[in-house]
């Protein structure tokens, strides 16, 4: 039975898609059966894995909104065979359509329940908002990973996210836990980065992953080649950090 983990922060550009994708690659490389769910209409994770979608191709939208069997939508990546439930622009409409639907907060949970036994890990790449798609992700998950970019204002908005997590826990999903806060785009030469790291540790004592993701241009370049850091620059510090993170995740969830 898969562990379901949301990668979530309503702030844009903090490293959600990069982290979700690379964590999946390393979990798969360690022999785990892995599914990445792209829940963002920007489809960054889907496109970054070299999967071409036009808006009419079946994607997560079709499972969420018109009950299409997810097994007919899932694609296999070339990266240790991990699977992806892709997104496309058409998902943008789902936020509006969900509003008037029955059980609108738990539709993703239902979709994933039907395939949960096929995987060890299911990661959900959330969109940069706290809207209904993110609520669906949280309602379907046991764990949340919160990527935080090591920059000024890093902690801004996190109380709102934690509040949403609490509301979901109270109403829809009592099992939901924060697995950890993940520092991304860390620059050890930058004093501000070090300050932010200390501040995040103070705000989330014992809840910050030991692995810290450095700022590295190959991480930004890899998706344009349809690759993860594991194929693109496997000897880099960033590759090492994502491998250690995958090990931490396995340890914390077993
Ligand atoms: P959105 O909120 O739009 O979905 P996101 O939180 O998913 O964004 P990403 O798309 O993963 O964030 O990252 C934002 C940008 O920063 C991308 O161009 C990505 O390639 C780049 N990036 C992410 N992590 C790193 C890193 N550690 N070093 C350098 N660049 C990075
Ligand atoms: Mg993203």
CSV table of C-alpha atoms and ligand atoms in Angstrom, one decimal:
chain,number,residue,atom,x,y,z
A,1,UNK,CA,0.0,0.0,0.0
A,2,UNK,CA,1.6,3.2,-1.2
A,3,UNK,CA,2.6,6.1,1.2
A,4,UNK,CA,1.1,9.2,-0.3
A,5,UNK,CA,3.2,12.4,0.0
A,6,UNK,CA,2.2,15.9,-1.1
A,7,UNK,CA,4.9,18.3,-2.0
A,8,UNK,CA,3.2,21.5,-1.1
A,9,UNK,CA,3.7,25.3,-0.7
A,10,UNK,CA,1.3,27.9,-2.2
A,11,UNK,CA,4.3,30.2,-2.8
A,12,UNK,CA,5.4,29.9,-6.4
A,13,UNK,CA,8.9,28.9,-7.6
A,14,UNK,CA,10.1,27.4,-4.3
A,15,UNK,CA,11.2,24.0,-5.8
A,16,UNK,CA,8.1,21.9,-5.5
A,17,UNK,CA,8.2,20.4,-9.0
A,18,UNK,CA,12.0,20.1,-9.1
A,19,UNK,CA,11.9,18.3,-5.7
A,20,UNK,CA,8.9,16.0,-6.5
A,21,UNK,CA,10.5,14.9,-9.7
A,22,UNK,CA,14.0,14.3,-8.4
A,23,UNK,CA,12.7,12.5,-5.2
A,24,UNK,CA,10.7,10.2,-7.4
A,25,UNK,CA,13.8,9.5,-9.6
A,26,UNK,CA,15.9,8.5,-6.5
A,27,UNK,CA,13.1,6.5,-4.9
A,28,UNK,CA,12.8,4.6,-8.1
A,29,UNK,CA,16.5,4.1,-8.4
A,30,UNK,CA,16.4,2.5,-4.9
A,31,UNK,CA,14.0,-0.1,-6.2
A,32,UNK,CA,10.7,1.5,-5.1
A,33,UNK,CA,7.6,1.5,-7.2
A,34,UNK,CA,6.8,5.1,-7.6
A,35,UNK,CA,4.0,7.3,-9.1
A,36,UNK,CA,4.3,11.0,-9.5
A,37,UNK,CA,1.0,12.8,-9.7
A,38,UNK,CA,1.2,16.2,-11.5
A,39,UNK,CA,-1.6,18.3,-10.0
A,40,UNK,CA,-0.5,21.6,-11.5
A,41,UNK,CA,-2.0,22.9,-14.8
A,42,UNK,CA,1.4,24.4,-15.6
A,43,UNK,CA,2.4,20.7,-16.1
A,44,UNK,CA,6.0,21.5,-15.2
A,45,UNK,CA,6.7,18.0,-13.8
A,46,UNK,CA,5.1,16.3,-16.8
A,47,UNK,CA,6.9,18.4,-19.4
A,48,UNK,CA,10.2,18.3,-17.5
A,49,UNK,CA,10.2,14.5,-17.7
A,50,UNK,CA,10.0,14.8,-21.5
A,51,UNK,CA,6.3,13.8,-21.7
A,52,UNK,CA,4.6,15.7,-24.5
A,53,UNK,CA,1.0,16.5,-23.9
A,54,UNK,CA,-1.5,18.4,-25.9
A,55,UNK,CA,-4.5,19.7,-23.9
A,56,UNK,CA,-6.8,17.0,-25.2
A,57,UNK,CA,-4.5,14.1,-24.2
A,58,UNK,CA,-6.0,12.2,-21.3
A,59,UNK,CA,-4.5,13.6,-18.1
A,60,UNK,CA,-5.3,13.8,-14.4
A,61,UNK,CA,-8.2,16.2,-15.2
A,62,UNK,CA,-10.0,13.3,-16.9
A,63,UNK,CA,-9.7,11.1,-13.8
A,64,UNK,CA,-10.6,13.9,-11.3
A,65,UNK,CA,-13.6,15.3,-13.2
A,66,UNK,CA,-14.9,12.6,-15.5
A,67,UNK,CA,-13.9,9.5,-13.6
A,68,UNK,CA,-11.6,8.1,-16.3
A,69,UNK,CA,-9.6,5.1,-15.0
A,70,UNK,CA,-6.2,6.5,-14.0
A,71,UNK,CA,-4.5,3.3,-15.3
A,72,UNK,CA,-5.5,4.4,-18.9
A,73,UNK,CA,-3.8,7.8,-18.3
A,74,UNK,CA,-0.6,6.9,-16.4
A,75,UNK,CA,2.6,7.0,-18.5
A,76,UNK,CA,5.9,5.3,-17.8
A,77,UNK,CA,9.0,7.5,-17.6
A,78,UNK,CA,12.4,6.5,-18.8
A,79,UNK,CA,13.8,7.0,-15.3
A,80,UNK,CA,13.9,3.6,-13.6
A,81,UNK,CA,10.4,3.1,-14.8
A,82,UNK,CA,8.7,5.4,-12.4
A,83,UNK,CA,5.1,6.3,-13.5
A,84,UNK,CA,3.5,9.7,-13.9
A,85,UNK,CA,-0.1,10.7,-13.9
A,86,UNK,CA,0.4,13.7,-16.2
A,87,UNK,CA,-1.2,17.1,-16.2
A,88,UNK,CA,-2.0,19.5,-19.0
A,89,UNK,CA,-3.5,23.0,-19.3
A,90,UNK,CA,-7.0,21.5,-19.2
A,91,UNK,CA,-6.5,21.0,-15.4
A,92,UNK,CA,-6.9,24.8,-15.0
A,93,UNK,CA,-10.6,24.3,-15.5
A,94,UNK,CA,-10.9,21.6,-12.8
A,95,UNK,CA,-10.6,24.2,-10.0
A,96,UNK,CA,-13.8,25.8,-11.2
A,97,UNK,CA,-15.6,22.5,-12.1
A,98,UNK,CA,-14.8,20.9,-8.7
A,99,UNK,CA,-16.7,23.6,-6.8
A,100,UNK,CA,-20.1,22.3,-7.7
A,101,UNK,CA,-19.2,18.6,-7.6
A,102,UNK,CA,-20.1,16.1,-4.9
A,103,UNK,CA,-17.3,15.1,-2.6
A,104,UNK,CA,-15.2,17.8,-4.2
A,105,UNK,CA,-12.4,17.6,-1.6
A,106,UNK,CA,-11.9,13.9,-1.8
A,107,UNK,CA,-12.0,13.1,-5.5
A,108,UNK,CA,-8.3,12.7,-5.8
A,109,UNK,CA,-8.2,10.4,-2.8
A,110,UNK,CA,-10.8,8.2,-4.6
A,111,UNK,CA,-8.7,8.2,-7.8
A,112,UNK,CA,-5.5,7.2,-5.9
A,113,UNK,CA,-7.2,4.6,-3.8
A,114,UNK,CA,-8.0,2.6,-6.9
A,115,UNK,CA,-4.2,2.3,-7.8
A,116,UNK,CA,-2.6,2.6,-4.4
A,117,UNK,CA,-1.7,-1.1,-4.1
A,118,UNK,CA,0.5,-0.8,-7.3
A,119,UNK,CA,3.1,1.5,-5.6
A,120,UNK,CA,5.4,2.0,-2.6
A,121,UNK,CA,5.3,5.8,-2.9
A,122,UNK,CA,2.9,8.2,-4.6
A,123,UNK,CA,4.2,11.8,-4.7
A,124,UNK,CA,1.8,14.7,-5.6
A,125,UNK,CA,3.3,17.9,-7.1
A,126,UNK,CA,0.9,20.6,-5.9
A,127,UNK,CA,0.1,23.9,-7.7
A,128,UNK,CA,1.1,27.2,-6.1
A,129,UNK,CA,-2.2,27.9,-4.4
A,130,UNK,CA,-4.3,26.7,-1.5
A,131,UNK,CA,-7.3,26.1,-3.6
A,132,UNK,CA,-9.4,22.9,-4.1
A,133,UNK,CA,-6.7,21.0,-6.0
A,134,UNK,CA,-4.3,21.4,-3.1
A,135,UNK,CA,-7.0,20.5,-0.6
A,136,UNK,CA,-7.6,17.4,-2.7
A,137,UNK,CA,-3.9,16.6,-2.5
A,138,UNK,CA,-3.8,17.0,1.3
A,139,UNK,CA,-7.0,15.0,1.8
A,140,UNK,CA,-5.4,12.1,-0.2
A,141,UNK,CA,-2.0,12.2,1.6
A,142,UNK,CA,-0.5,10.9,4.8
A,143,UNK,CA,2.5,13.2,4.6
A,144,UNK,CA,3.4,16.7,3.4
A,145,UNK,CA,6.8,17.9,2.3
A,146,UNK,CA,7.1,21.7,2.4
A,147,UNK,CA,9.9,23.0,0.2
A,148,UNK,CA,11.1,26.4,1.3
A,149,UNK,CA,13.4,28.5,-0.8
A,150,UNK,CA,16.3,29.8,1.3
A,151,UNK,CA,15.8,33.5,0.7
A,152,UNK,CA,14.4,36.5,2.4
A,153,UNK,CA,10.6,36.1,3.2
A,154,UNK,CA,11.1,32.3,3.1
A,155,UNK,CA,8.7,31.8,6.0
A,156,UNK,CA,6.1,34.2,4.7
A,157,UNK,CA,2.8,32.4,4.0
A,158,UNK,CA,3.8,29.2,5.9
A,159,UNK,CA,1.4,29.9,8.7
A,160,UNK,CA,-1.4,30.0,6.1
A,161,UNK,CA,-0.2,26.6,4.7
A,162,UNK,CA,0.0,25.1,8.2
A,163,UNK,CA,-3.5,26.4,8.9
A,164,UNK,CA,-4.8,24.7,5.8
A,165,UNK,CA,-3.1,21.5,6.8
A,166,UNK,CA,-4.7,21.7,10.2
A,167,UNK,CA,-8.2,22.3,8.7
A,168,UNK,CA,-7.8,19.3,6.4
A,169,UNK,CA,-6.6,17.2,9.4
A,170,UNK,CA,-9.6,18.2,11.4
A,171,UNK,CA,-12.2,17.8,8.7
A,172,UNK,CA,-11.1,15.4,6.1
A,173,UNK,CA,-8.0,13.6,6.9
A,174,UNK,CA,-6.9,13.0,10.6
A,175,UNK,CA,-3.8,11.1,9.5
A,176,UNK,CA,-2.1,14.0,7.7
A,177,UNK,CA,1.4,14.8,9.0
A,178,UNK,CA,4.1,17.2,8.0
A,179,UNK,CA,7.0,14.9,7.1
A,180,UNK,CA,9.4,17.8,6.9
A,181,UNK,CA,10.4,21.2,5.7
A,182,UNK,CA,12.9,21.0,2.8
A,183,UNK,CA,15.3,23.9,2.3
A,184,UNK,CA,16.0,24.5,-1.4
A,185,UNK,CA,18.2,26.7,-3.6
A,186,UNK,CA,20.7,27.0,-0.7
A,187,UNK,CA,23.9,28.9,-1.4
A,188,UNK,CA,26.4,28.2,1.4
A,189,UNK,CA,28.5,31.3,0.3
A,190,UNK,CA,25.6,33.5,1.0
A,191,UNK,CA,25.2,34.7,4.6
A,192,UNK,CA,21.5,35.3,4.1
A,193,UNK,CA,21.1,31.6,3.1
A,194,UNK,CA,22.7,30.6,6.4
A,195,UNK,CA,20.5,33.0,8.4
A,196,UNK,CA,17.3,31.6,6.7
A,197,UNK,CA,18.5,28.1,7.4
A,198,UNK,CA,18.8,28.9,11.1
A,199,UNK,CA,15.5,30.7,11.2
A,200,UNK,CA,13.7,27.7,9.6
A,201,UNK,CA,15.3,25.3,12.1
A,202,UNK,CA,14.1,27.6,15.0
A,203,UNK,CA,10.5,27.7,13.6
A,204,UNK,CA,10.3,24.0,12.9
A,205,UNK,CA,12.5,22.3,15.5
A,206,UNK,CA,13.2,18.7,14.6
A,207,UNK,CA,11.0,19.0,11.4
A,208,UNK,CA,13.6,20.1,8.9
A,209,UNK,CA,15.1,17.5,6.6
A,210,UNK,CA,18.9,17.1,7.1
A,211,UNK,CA,19.3,17.1,3.3
A,212,UNK,CA,19.5,20.7,2.0
A,213,UNK,CA,19.2,21.2,-1.7
A,214,UNK,CA,21.9,23.5,-3.0
A,215,UNK,CA,21.3,26.1,-5.7
A,216,UNK,CA,22.7,24.5,-8.9
A,217,UNK,CA,22.2,25.4,-12.5
A,218,UNK,CA,22.0,21.8,-13.7
A,219,UNK,CA,18.9,21.3,-11.6
A,220,UNK,CA,17.2,24.1,-13.6
A,221,UNK,CA,18.6,22.8,-16.9
A,222,UNK,CA,17.8,19.1,-16.6
A,223,UNK,CA,14.0,19.5,-17.3
A,224,UNK,CA,14.7,21.1,-20.6
A,225,UNK,CA,16.3,17.8,-21.6
A,226,UNK,CA,13.5,15.8,-20.2
A,227,UNK,CA,15.8,14.5,-17.5
A,228,UNK,CA,16.2,14.5,-13.7
A,229,UNK,CA,19.5,15.3,-12.0
A,230,UNK,CA,20.1,11.6,-11.7
A,231,UNK,CA,20.7,11.3,-15.5
A,232,UNK,CA,21.8,14.9,-16.1
A,233,UNK,CA,24.5,15.5,-13.5
A,234,UNK,CA,24.6,12.5,-11.2
A,235,UNK,CA,27.9,13.5,-9.6
A,236,UNK,CA,26.8,16.9,-8.5
A,237,UNK,CA,26.1,18.1,-5.0
A,238,UNK,CA,22.4,18.5,-5.9
A,239,UNK,CA,22.2,14.9,-7.0
A,240,UNK,CA,23.8,13.8,-3.7
A,241,UNK,CA,21.3,15.9,-1.8
A,242,UNK,CA,18.3,14.4,-3.5
A,243,UNK,CA,19.6,10.9,-3.0
A,244,UNK,CA,20.1,11.6,0.7
A,245,UNK,CA,16.7,13.1,0.8
A,246,UNK,CA,15.1,10.0,-0.7
A,247,UNK,CA,16.9,7.9,1.9
A,248,UNK,CA,15.6,10.2,4.7
A,249,UNK,CA,12.1,9.9,3.3
A,250,UNK,CA,12.3,6.1,3.3
A,251,UNK,CA,13.6,6.1,6.8
A,252,UNK,CA,10.9,8.5,8.1
A,253,UNK,CA,8.1,6.6,6.4
A,254,UNK,CA,9.0,3.0,7.3
B,1,LIG,P1,5.5,26.6,-9.1
B,1,LIG,O1,5.0,27.2,-7.9
B,1,LIG,O2,5.5,27.5,-10.3
B,1,LIG,O3,4.9,25.3,-9.4
B,1,LIG,P2,7.8,25.2,-8.0
B,1,LIG,O4,7.6,25.5,-6.6
B,1,LIG,O5,7.3,23.9,-8.6
B,1,LIG,O6,7.1,26.4,-8.9
B,1,LIG,P3,10.2,24.7,-9.5
B,1,LIG,O7,9.5,24.8,-10.8
B,1,LIG,O8,10.7,23.4,-9.0
B,1,LIG,O9,9.3,25.5,-8.3
B,1,LIG,O10,11.5,25.7,-9.4
B,1,LIG,C1,11.4,27.1,-9.8
B,1,LIG,C2,12.5,27.4,-10.7
B,1,LIG,O11,13.7,27.3,-10.0
B,1,LIG,C3,12.6,26.5,-11.9
B,1,LIG,O12,13.1,27.2,-13.0
B,1,LIG,C4,13.7,25.4,-11.5
B,1,LIG,O13,14.4,24.9,-12.5
B,1,LIG,C5,14.6,26.3,-10.6
B,1,LIG,N1,15.2,25.5,-9.5
B,1,LIG,C6,14.5,24.8,-8.6
B,1,LIG,N2,15.4,24.3,-7.7
B,1,LIG,C7,16.6,24.8,-8.0
B,1,LIG,C8,17.9,24.6,-7.4
B,1,LIG,N3,18.1,23.9,-6.3
B,1,LIG,N4,18.9,25.3,-8.0
B,1,LIG,C9,18.7,26.0,-9.1
B,1,LIG,N5,17.5,26.2,-9.7
B,1,LIG,C10,16.5,25.6,-9.1
B,2,LIG,MG1,5.7,23.5,-9.8
